[in-house]
PDB file of C-alpha atoms in Angstrom:
ATOM      1  CA  MET A 159       9.612  23.287  12.736  1.00  0.00           C
ATOM      2  CA  VAL A 160      12.288  25.230  10.860  1.00  0.00           C
ATOM      3  CA  LYS A 161      11.883  25.178   7.088  1.00  0.00           C
ATOM      4  CA  GLY A 162      15.056  25.084   5.061  1.00  0.00           C
ATOM      5  CA  PRO A 163      17.535  22.637   3.521  1.00  0.00           C
ATOM      6  CA  GLY A 164      17.353  20.246   6.492  1.00  0.00           C
ATOM      7  CA  LEU A 165      20.177  17.940   7.569  1.00  0.00           C
ATOM      8  CA  TYR A 166      22.421  15.909   5.281  1.00  0.00           C
ATOM      9  CA  SER A 167      20.487  12.762   6.232  1.00  0.00           C
ATOM     10  CA  ASP A 168      17.365  14.354   4.709  1.00  0.00           C
ATOM     11  CA  ILE A 169      18.877  14.308   1.201  1.00  0.00           C
ATOM     12  CA  GLY A 170      17.023  11.549  -0.674  1.00  0.00           C
ATOM     13  CA  LYS A 171      15.007  10.591   2.426  1.00  0.00           C
ATOM     14  CA  LYS A 172      11.603  10.829   0.741  1.00  0.00           C
ATOM     15  CA  ALA A 173      12.602   8.329  -1.933  1.00  0.00           C
ATOM     16  CA  ARG A 174      14.259   6.009   0.626  1.00  0.00           C
ATOM     17  CA  ASP A 175      11.124   6.014   2.791  1.00  0.00           C
ATOM     18  CA  LEU A 176       8.959   5.225  -0.217  1.00  0.00           C
ATOM     19  CA  LEU A 177      11.187   2.356  -1.370  1.00  0.00           C
ATOM     20  CA  TYR A 178      12.285   0.808   1.931  1.00  0.00           C
ATOM     21  CA  LYS A 179      10.275   2.036   4.935  1.00  0.00           C
ATOM     22  CA  ASP A 180       7.647  -0.316   6.461  1.00  0.00           C
ATOM     23  CA  TYR A 181       8.750  -3.332   4.404  1.00  0.00           C
ATOM     24  CA  VAL A 182       9.303  -6.211   6.844  1.00  0.00           C
ATOM     25  CA  ALA A 183      11.065  -9.500   6.154  1.00  0.00           C
ATOM     26  CA  ASP A 184      10.483 -11.061   9.585  1.00  0.00           C
ATOM     27  CA  HIS A 185       7.664 -11.420  12.100  1.00  0.00           C
ATOM     28  CA  LYS A 186       7.544  -8.543  14.569  1.00  0.00           C
ATOM     29  CA  PHE A 187       5.136  -7.670  17.365  1.00  0.00           C
ATOM     30  CA  THR A 188       5.290  -4.373  19.286  1.00  0.00           C
ATOM     31  CA  VAL A 189       3.176  -3.169  22.222  1.00  0.00           C
ATOM     32  CA  THR A 190       3.395   0.352  23.644  1.00  0.00           C
ATOM     33  CA  THR A 191       1.779   1.539  26.869  1.00  0.00           C
ATOM     34  CA  CYS A 192       1.708   5.082  28.259  1.00  0.00           C
ATOM     35  CA  ASN A 193       0.818   6.556  31.635  1.00  0.00           C
ATOM     36  CA  SER A 194      -0.310   9.996  32.726  1.00  0.00           C
ATOM     37  CA  ASN A 195       3.227  11.002  33.712  1.00  0.00           C
ATOM     38  CA  GLY A 196       4.422  10.880  30.097  1.00  0.00           C
ATOM     39  CA  VAL A 197       6.278   7.576  30.424  1.00  0.00           C
ATOM     40  CA  ALA A 198       5.937   5.206  27.460  1.00  0.00           C
ATOM     41  CA  VAL A 199       7.050   1.568  27.659  1.00  0.00           C
ATOM     42  CA  THR A 200       7.470  -0.435  24.458  1.00  0.00           C
ATOM     43  CA  SER A 201       8.016  -4.181  24.290  1.00  0.00           C
ATOM     44  CA  SER A 202       8.887  -5.816  20.983  1.00  0.00           C
ATOM     45  CA  GLY A 203       9.728  -9.272  19.751  1.00  0.00           C
ATOM     46  CA  VAL A 204      11.137 -10.360  16.390  1.00  0.00           C
ATOM     47  CA  LYS A 205      11.290 -13.837  14.884  1.00  0.00           C
ATOM     48  CA  LYS A 206      14.146 -14.168  12.378  1.00  0.00           C
ATOM     49  CA  GLY A 207      13.975 -17.707  11.037  1.00  0.00           C
ATOM     50  CA  GLU A 208      14.369 -19.902  14.126  1.00  0.00           C
ATOM     51  CA  LEU A 209      15.831 -17.073  16.196  1.00  0.00           C
ATOM     52  CA  TYR A 210      13.736 -14.998  18.583  1.00  0.00           C
ATOM     53  CA  LEU A 211      14.907 -11.532  19.628  1.00  0.00           C
ATOM     54  CA  GLY A 212      13.256  -9.068  21.951  1.00  0.00           C
ATOM     55  CA  ASP A 213      13.774  -5.742  23.666  1.00  0.00           C
ATOM     56  CA  VAL A 214      12.055  -3.404  26.109  1.00  0.00           C
ATOM     57  CA  SER A 215      12.355   0.358  25.807  1.00  0.00           C
ATOM     58  CA  THR A 216      11.172   3.237  27.952  1.00  0.00           C
ATOM     59  CA  GLN A 217      10.677   6.840  26.880  1.00  0.00           C
ATOM     60  CA  LEU A 218      10.331   9.698  29.351  1.00  0.00           C
ATOM     61  CA  LYS A 219       9.394  13.216  28.218  1.00  0.00           C
ATOM     62  CA  ASN A 220       9.954  16.187  30.506  1.00  0.00           C
ATOM     63  CA  LYS A 221       9.376  19.547  28.817  1.00  0.00           C
ATOM     64  CA  ASN A 222      11.985  19.663  26.007  1.00  0.00           C
ATOM     65  CA  ILE A 223      14.041  16.703  27.271  1.00  0.00           C
ATOM     66  CA  VAL A 224      13.363  13.180  25.986  1.00  0.00           C
ATOM     67  CA  THR A 225      15.127  10.165  27.515  1.00  0.00           C
ATOM     68  CA  ASP A 226      15.030   6.787  25.742  1.00  0.00           C
ATOM     69  CA  VAL A 227      16.356   3.614  27.360  1.00  0.00           C
ATOM     70  CA  LYS A 228      16.287   0.225  25.622  1.00  0.00           C
ATOM     71  CA  VAL A 229      17.385  -3.185  26.902  1.00  0.00           C
ATOM     72  CA  ASP A 230      17.821  -6.058  24.432  1.00  0.00           C
ATOM     73  CA  THR A 231      18.122  -9.818  24.836  1.00  0.00           C
ATOM     74  CA  SER A 232      21.926  -9.559  25.006  1.00  0.00           C
ATOM     75  CA  SER A 233      21.615  -7.330  28.109  1.00  0.00           C
ATOM     76  CA  ASN A 234      22.856  -4.264  26.250  1.00  0.00           C
ATOM     77  CA  ILE A 235      21.408  -0.998  27.540  1.00  0.00           C
ATOM     78  CA  TYR A 236      20.971   1.729  24.905  1.00  0.00           C
ATOM     79  CA  THR A 237      20.425   5.219  26.304  1.00  0.00           C
ATOM     80  CA  THR A 238      19.667   8.386  24.326  1.00  0.00           C
ATOM     81  CA  ILE A 239      19.003  11.797  25.889  1.00  0.00           C
ATOM     82  CA  THR A 240      17.668  14.482  23.535  1.00  0.00           C
ATOM     83  CA  VAL A 241      17.374  18.152  24.454  1.00  0.00           C
ATOM     84  CA  ASP A 242      15.198  19.896  21.860  1.00  0.00           C
ATOM     85  CA  GLU A 243      15.745  23.609  21.260  1.00  0.00           C
ATOM     86  CA  PRO A 244      17.731  24.775  24.317  1.00  0.00           C
ATOM     87  CA  ALA A 245      18.218  27.668  21.882  1.00  0.00           C
ATOM     88  CA  PRO A 246      16.267  28.377  18.659  1.00  0.00           C
ATOM     89  CA  GLY A 247      17.071  25.783  15.973  1.00  0.00           C
ATOM     90  CA  LEU A 248      19.405  23.806  18.258  1.00  0.00           C
ATOM     91  CA  LYS A 249      19.171  20.167  19.334  1.00  0.00           C
ATOM     92  CA  THR A 250      21.598  18.180  21.516  1.00  0.00           C
ATOM     93  CA  VAL A 251      21.732  14.376  21.651  1.00  0.00           C
ATOM     94  CA  LEU A 252      23.766  12.263  24.094  1.00  0.00           C
ATOM     95  CA  SER A 253      23.868   8.511  23.469  1.00  0.00           C
ATOM     96  CA  PHE A 254      25.766   5.554  24.913  1.00  0.00           C
ATOM     97  CA  ILE A 255      25.552   1.783  25.251  1.00  0.00           C
ATOM     98  CA  VAL A 256      26.279  -0.171  28.424  1.00  0.00           C
ATOM     99  CA  PRO A 257      28.613  -2.105  28.763  1.00  0.00           C
ATOM    100  CA  ASP A 258      30.356  -0.737  25.615  1.00  0.00           C
ATOM    101  CA  GLN A 259      32.626   1.935  27.076  1.00  0.00           C
ATOM    102  CA  ARG A 260      33.567   3.300  23.623  1.00  0.00           C
ATOM    103  CA  SER A 261      29.991   3.893  22.489  1.00  0.00           C
ATOM    104  CA  GLY A 262      29.398   7.271  24.105  1.00  0.00           C
ATOM    105  CA  LYS A 263      28.685  10.097  21.652  1.00  0.00           C
ATOM    106  CA  VAL A 264      27.503  13.696  21.787  1.00  0.00           C
ATOM    107  CA  GLU A 265      25.738  15.193  18.785  1.00  0.00           C
ATOM    108  CA  ILE A 266      24.691  18.793  18.197  1.00  0.00           C
ATOM    109  CA  GLN A 267      22.280  19.782  15.418  1.00  0.00           C
ATOM    110  CA  TYR A 268      21.458  23.266  14.232  1.00  0.00           C
ATOM    111  CA  LEU A 269      18.813  24.235  11.678  1.00  0.00           C
ATOM    112  CA  ASN A 270      17.668  27.513  10.198  1.00  0.00           C
ATOM    113  CA  GLU A 271      16.194  28.689   6.895  1.00  0.00           C
ATOM    114  CA  TYR A 272      19.466  28.366   4.994  1.00  0.00           C
ATOM    115  CA  VAL A 273      21.744  25.990   6.923  1.00  0.00           C
ATOM    116  CA  GLY A 274      21.553  22.520   8.469  1.00  0.00           C
ATOM    117  CA  ILE A 275      24.532  21.390  10.574  1.00  0.00           C
ATOM    118  CA  SER A 276      25.128  18.206  12.543  1.00  0.00           C
ATOM    119  CA  THR A 277      28.371  17.435  14.363  1.00  0.00           C
ATOM    120  CA  SER A 278      29.169  14.582  16.724  1.00  0.00           C
ATOM    121  CA  ILE A 279      32.173  13.393  18.692  1.00  0.00           C
ATOM    122  CA  GLY A 280      32.812  10.113  20.475  1.00  0.00           C
ATOM    123  CA  LEU A 281      33.465  10.211  24.210  1.00  0.00           C
ATOM    124  CA  THR A 282      36.813   8.377  24.045  1.00  0.00           C
ATOM    125  CA  ALA A 283      40.481   9.310  24.246  1.00  0.00           C
ATOM    126  CA  SER A 284      40.793   9.031  20.434  1.00  0.00           C
ATOM    127  CA  PRO A 285      37.287   9.837  19.270  1.00  0.00           C
ATOM    128  CA  LEU A 286      35.579   9.492  15.943  1.00  0.00           C
ATOM    129  CA  VAL A 287      34.460  12.942  14.793  1.00  0.00           C
ATOM    130  CA  ASN A 288      31.616  13.422  12.326  1.00  0.00           C
ATOM    131  CA  PHE A 289      30.514  16.645  10.676  1.00  0.00           C
ATOM    132  CA  SER A 290      27.796  17.226   8.115  1.00  0.00           C
ATOM    133  CA  GLY A 291      26.570  20.490   6.718  1.00  0.00           C
ATOM    134  CA  VAL A 292      23.922  21.542   4.214  1.00  0.00           C
ATOM    135  CA  VAL A 293      23.331  24.982   2.699  1.00  0.00           C
ATOM    136  CA  GLY A 294      20.430  26.109   0.556  1.00  0.00           C
ATOM    137  CA  ASN A 295      16.712  26.603   0.985  1.00  0.00           C
ATOM    138  CA  ASN A 296      13.446  24.693   0.536  1.00  0.00           C
ATOM    139  CA  SER A 297      14.164  24.182  -3.176  1.00  0.00           C
ATOM    140  CA  LEU A 298      17.887  23.508  -3.483  1.00  0.00           C
ATOM    141  CA  ALA A 299      20.302  21.974  -0.983  1.00  0.00           C
ATOM    142  CA  LEU A 300      24.026  21.191  -1.226  1.00  0.00           C
ATOM    143  CA  GLY A 301      25.896  19.344   1.486  1.00  0.00           C
ATOM    144  CA  SER A 302      28.713  17.129   2.660  1.00  0.00           C
ATOM    145  CA  ASP A 303      29.172  14.461   5.356  1.00  0.00           C
ATOM    146  CA  LEU A 304      32.660  13.810   6.789  1.00  0.00           C
ATOM    147  CA  SER A 305      33.994  11.381   9.414  1.00  0.00           C
ATOM    148  CA  PHE A 306      37.510  11.635  10.848  1.00  0.00           C
ATOM    149  CA  ASN A 307      39.240   8.986  12.966  1.00  0.00           C
ATOM    150  CA  THR A 308      41.552  10.796  15.371  1.00  0.00           C
ATOM    151  CA  ALA A 309      43.265   7.512  16.307  1.00  0.00           C
ATOM    152  CA  THR A 310      44.576   6.942  12.771  1.00  0.00           C
ATOM    153  CA  GLY A 311      44.445  10.507  11.480  1.00  0.00           C
ATOM    154  CA  ASN A 312      42.399   9.422   8.457  1.00  0.00           C
ATOM    155  CA  PHE A 313      39.060  10.402   6.996  1.00  0.00           C
ATOM    156  CA  ILE A 314      36.900   7.265   6.981  1.00  0.00           C
ATOM    157  CA  LYS A 315      33.951   8.881   5.232  1.00  0.00           C
ATOM    158  CA  CYS A 316      33.723  11.725   2.754  1.00  0.00           C
ATOM    159  CA  ASP A 317      30.296  12.045   1.169  1.00  0.00           C
ATOM    160  CA  ALA A 318      28.676  14.815  -0.835  1.00  0.00           C
ATOM    161  CA  GLY A 319      25.116  15.330  -2.036  1.00  0.00           C
ATOM    162  CA  MET A 320      22.550  17.674  -3.459  1.00  0.00           C
ATOM    163  CA  SER A 321      18.785  17.765  -3.796  1.00  0.00           C
ATOM    164  CA  PHE A 322      16.195  19.726  -5.719  1.00  0.00           C
ATOM    165  CA  SER A 323      12.619  20.052  -4.488  1.00  0.00           C
ATOM    166  CA  SER A 324       9.434  21.495  -5.914  1.00  0.00           C
ATOM    167  CA  SER A 325       5.797  21.250  -4.886  1.00  0.00           C
ATOM    168  CA  ASP A 326       5.416  17.680  -6.150  1.00  0.00           C
ATOM    169  CA  LEU A 327       8.874  16.204  -6.779  1.00  0.00           C
ATOM    170  CA  ILE A 328      12.235  15.733  -5.096  1.00  0.00           C
ATOM    171  CA  ALA A 329      15.395  14.699  -6.951  1.00  0.00           C
ATOM    172  CA  SER A 330      18.708  13.994  -5.239  1.00  0.00           C
ATOM    173  CA  LEU A 331      22.250  12.924  -6.073  1.00  0.00           C
ATOM    174  CA  THR A 332      24.889  11.675  -3.606  1.00  0.00           C
ATOM    175  CA  LEU A 333      28.461  10.442  -3.909  1.00  0.00           C
ATOM    176  CA  ASN A 334      29.620   8.257  -1.034  1.00  0.00           C
ATOM    177  CA  SER A 335      33.383   8.120  -0.362  1.00  0.00           C
ATOM    178  CA  GLY A 336      34.028   8.614  -4.064  1.00  0.00           C
ATOM    179  CA  ASP A 337      32.946   5.044  -4.819  1.00  0.00           C
ATOM    180  CA  THR A 338      29.152   4.894  -4.856  1.00  0.00           C
ATOM    181  CA  LEU A 339      26.931   7.246  -6.817  1.00  0.00           C
ATOM    182  CA  THR A 340      23.230   7.289  -5.944  1.00  0.00           C
ATOM    183  CA  ALA A 341      20.476   9.162  -7.758  1.00  0.00           C
ATOM    184  CA  SER A 342      16.907   9.149  -6.448  1.00  0.00           C
ATOM    185  CA  TYR A 343      13.570  10.602  -7.514  1.00  0.00           C
ATOM    186  CA  TYR A 344      10.298  11.052  -5.627  1.00  0.00           C
ATOM    187  CA  HIS A 345       7.081  12.275  -7.261  1.00  0.00           C
ATOM    188  CA  SER A 346       3.874  13.041  -5.387  1.00  0.00           C
ATOM    189  CA  VAL A 347       1.112  12.132  -7.852  1.00  0.00           C
ATOM    190  CA  ASN A 348      -1.970  12.797  -5.710  1.00  0.00           C
ATOM    191  CA  PRO A 349      -1.599  14.086  -2.126  1.00  0.00           C
ATOM    192  CA  LEU A 350      -5.265  13.387  -1.359  1.00  0.00           C
ATOM    193  CA  THR A 351      -4.771   9.633  -1.828  1.00  0.00           C
ATOM    194  CA  ASN A 352      -1.098   9.647  -0.757  1.00  0.00           C
ATOM    195  CA  THR A 353      -0.209   8.371  -4.225  1.00  0.00           C
ATOM    196  CA  ALA A 354       3.478   8.667  -5.066  1.00  0.00           C
ATOM    197  CA  ALA A 355       6.143   7.074  -7.224  1.00  0.00           C
ATOM    198  CA  GLY A 356       9.887   6.931  -6.820  1.00  0.00           C
ATOM    199  CA  ALA A 357      13.112   5.398  -8.037  1.00  0.00           C
ATOM    200  CA  GLU A 358      16.678   4.944  -6.878  1.00  0.00           C
ATOM    201  CA  PHE A 359      19.709   4.160  -9.044  1.00  0.00           C
ATOM    202  CA  THR A 360      23.078   3.234  -7.538  1.00  0.00           C
ATOM    203  CA  HIS A 361      26.378   2.678  -9.323  1.00  0.00           C
ATOM    204  CA  ASN A 362      29.404   1.238  -7.528  1.00  0.00           C
ATOM    205  CA  PHE A 363      32.610   2.251  -9.304  1.00  0.00           C
ATOM    206  CA  SER A 364      34.880  -0.377  -7.713  1.00  0.00           C
ATOM    207  CA  SER A 365      32.637  -3.317  -8.628  1.00  0.00           C
ATOM    208  CA  ASP A 366      31.015  -1.673 -11.687  1.00  0.00           C
ATOM    209  CA  GLU A 367      27.657  -2.885 -10.339  1.00  0.00           C
ATOM    210  CA  ASN A 368      24.376  -1.079 -10.936  1.00  0.00           C
ATOM    211  CA  THR A 369      21.225  -1.322  -8.820  1.00  0.00           C
ATOM    212  CA  LEU A 370      17.857   0.122  -9.829  1.00  0.00           C
ATOM    213  CA  THR A 371      14.755   0.081  -7.635  1.00  0.00           C
ATOM    214  CA  ILE A 372      11.402   1.629  -8.536  1.00  0.00           C
ATOM    215  CA  GLY A 373       8.308   1.760  -6.370  1.00  0.00           C
ATOM    216  CA  THR A 374       4.942   3.318  -5.691  1.00  0.00           C
ATOM    217  CA  GLN A 375       2.393   3.786  -2.922  1.00  0.00           C
ATOM    218  CA  HIS A 376      -1.334   4.512  -2.709  1.00  0.00           C
ATOM    219  CA  SER A 377      -3.878   4.843   0.083  1.00  0.00           C
ATOM    220  CA  LEU A 378      -6.990   2.751  -0.551  1.00  0.00           C
ATOM    221  CA  ASP A 379      -8.747   4.673   2.231  1.00  0.00           C
ATOM    222  CA  PRO A 380      -7.624   6.862   5.153  1.00  0.00           C
ATOM    223  CA  LEU A 381      -6.663   3.744   7.149  1.00  0.00           C
ATOM    224  CA  THR A 382      -5.159   1.458   4.486  1.00  0.00           C
ATOM    225  CA  THR A 383      -2.012   1.936   2.394  1.00  0.00           C
ATOM    226  CA  VAL A 384      -0.460  -0.314  -0.228  1.00  0.00           C
ATOM    227  CA  LYS A 385       3.111  -0.124  -1.519  1.00  0.00           C
ATOM    228  CA  ALA A 386       5.039  -2.055  -4.163  1.00  0.00           C
ATOM    229  CA  LYS A 387       8.550  -2.052  -5.586  1.00  0.00           C
ATOM    230  CA  VAL A 388      10.760  -4.032  -7.963  1.00  0.00           C
ATOM    231  CA  ASN A 389      14.490  -3.938  -8.621  1.00  0.00           C
ATOM    232  CA  ASN A 390      16.731  -4.881 -11.541  1.00  0.00           C
ATOM    233  CA  LYS A 391      17.364  -8.283  -9.935  1.00  0.00           C
ATOM    234  CA  CYS A 392      13.686  -9.080 -10.575  1.00  0.00           C
ATOM    235  CA  ILE A 393      12.797  -9.099  -6.881  1.00  0.00           C
ATOM    236  CA  ALA A 394       9.240  -7.791  -6.478  1.00  0.00           C
ATOM    237  CA  THR A 395       7.921  -6.764  -3.080  1.00  0.00           C
ATOM    238  CA  ALA A 396       4.535  -5.478  -1.950  1.00  0.00           C
ATOM    239  CA  LEU A 397       2.908  -4.592   1.343  1.00  0.00           C
ATOM    240  CA  ILE A 398      -0.449  -3.618   2.749  1.00  0.00           C
ATOM    241  CA  GLN A 399      -0.666  -1.621   5.960  1.00  0.00           C
ATOM    242  CA  HIS A 400      -3.902  -1.080   7.855  1.00  0.00           C
ATOM    243  CA  GLN A 401      -4.611   1.006  10.929  1.00  0.00           C
ATOM    244  CA  TRP A 402      -7.181  -1.142  12.704  1.00  0.00           C
ATOM    245  CA  ARG A 403      -7.469   1.195  15.684  1.00  0.00           C
ATOM    246  CA  PRO A 404      -6.005   4.670  16.354  1.00  0.00           C
ATOM    247  CA  ARG A 405      -2.169   4.469  16.182  1.00  0.00           C
ATOM    248  CA  SER A 406      -2.263   0.660  15.998  1.00  0.00           C
ATOM    249  CA  VAL A 407      -1.297  -0.888  12.660  1.00  0.00           C
ATOM    250  CA  PHE A 408      -0.489  -4.214  11.123  1.00  0.00           C
ATOM    251  CA  THR A 409       1.645  -4.677   8.022  1.00  0.00           C
ATOM    252  CA  ILE A 410       1.899  -7.686   5.732  1.00  0.00           C
ATOM    253  CA  THR A 411       4.789  -7.854   3.260  1.00  0.00           C
ATOM    254  CA  GLY A 412       5.288 -10.327   0.441  1.00  0.00           C
ATOM    255  CA  GLU A 413       8.443 -10.779  -1.632  1.00  0.00           C
ATOM    256  CA  VAL A 414       8.866 -12.947  -4.714  1.00  0.00           C
ATOM    257  CA  ASP A 415      11.726 -13.636  -7.117  1.00  0.00           C
ATOM    258  CA  THR A 416      10.080 -13.246 -10.514  1.00  0.00           C
ATOM    259  CA  LYS A 417      12.883 -15.266 -12.125  1.00  0.00           C
ATOM    260  CA  ALA A 418      12.105 -18.208  -9.838  1.00  0.00           C
ATOM    261  CA  VAL A 419       8.353 -18.103  -9.307  1.00  0.00           C
ATOM    262  CA  GLU A 420       8.373 -21.792  -8.324  1.00  0.00           C
ATOM    263  CA  LYS A 421       9.935 -20.777  -5.011  1.00  0.00           C
ATOM    264  CA  SER A 422       7.650 -19.887  -2.136  1.00  0.00           C
ATOM    265  CA  PRO A 423       7.303 -16.144  -1.552  1.00  0.00           C
ATOM    266  CA  LYS A 424       8.754 -14.633   1.588  1.00  0.00           C
ATOM    267  CA  ILE A 425       6.125 -13.275   3.962  1.00  0.00           C
ATOM    268  CA  GLY A 426       6.753 -10.688   6.666  1.00  0.00           C
ATOM    269  CA  LEU A 427       4.342  -9.551   9.352  1.00  0.00           C
ATOM    270  CA  ALA A 428       4.498  -6.611  11.762  1.00  0.00           C
ATOM    271  CA  VAL A 429       1.906  -5.678  14.383  1.00  0.00           C
ATOM    272  CA  ALA A 430       2.214  -2.469  16.428  1.00  0.00           C
ATOM    273  CA  VAL A 431      -0.264  -1.794  19.234  1.00  0.00           C
ATOM    274  CA  LYS A 432      -0.399   1.648  20.856  1.00  0.00           C
ATOM    275  CA  PRO A 433      -2.998   3.048  23.275  1.00  0.00           C
TER     276      PRO A 433
END
């Protein structure tokens, strides 16, 4: 793996993963099976209230080419073909959805020690073009993310961001389309127990609304992790995740409104079974 500033999507990713990854609000069950030919088939089902959703996906790996195909309950077919390192630091991704004829997209990523570039273009007559670039190194990264609609001749996204990293902390600042400012902080307290703390502050200029979320995580043992977070709306959320067999985990999430403790907490459950 190339060390360097990474892609624009990596700015603030550590804090986002700490605060939002693995938290589940619904009931989800996932089963993955693999064969000797490198084909993996994953079936998943989600219960959202009274609604049940499901999908089946297949992943085929052949040398440096990975093909993912997913079919959902609405009969949409999502296909992604990834070619990893046809040249050093380069990755190519082709994705499309059937029957959506305007969904086709080609993305090219390039990474080295000082630059991270990602550009994509839609496979339509008037495509949406996206370009993001980051310059820097392992400690400091500066970047921008732009989207241009060739049909209207307008930029529909113009984001900028920066991040600073050291051995135990990562701080980032992003400005999205000139309207939303986000600052995040991630601190690794004890790598041996996977103990970390983080925070994210967002200010929306048009609505003058502020959002603050702080959270933490800690591994009780090598197989069990707990996480917790709370925001300025007094919504507290916690989860416990346990690996009950190699690569198979279950996660229980609880959410409570501390300003209305008389209400029943929301419980989410996710079970992932892999061979």
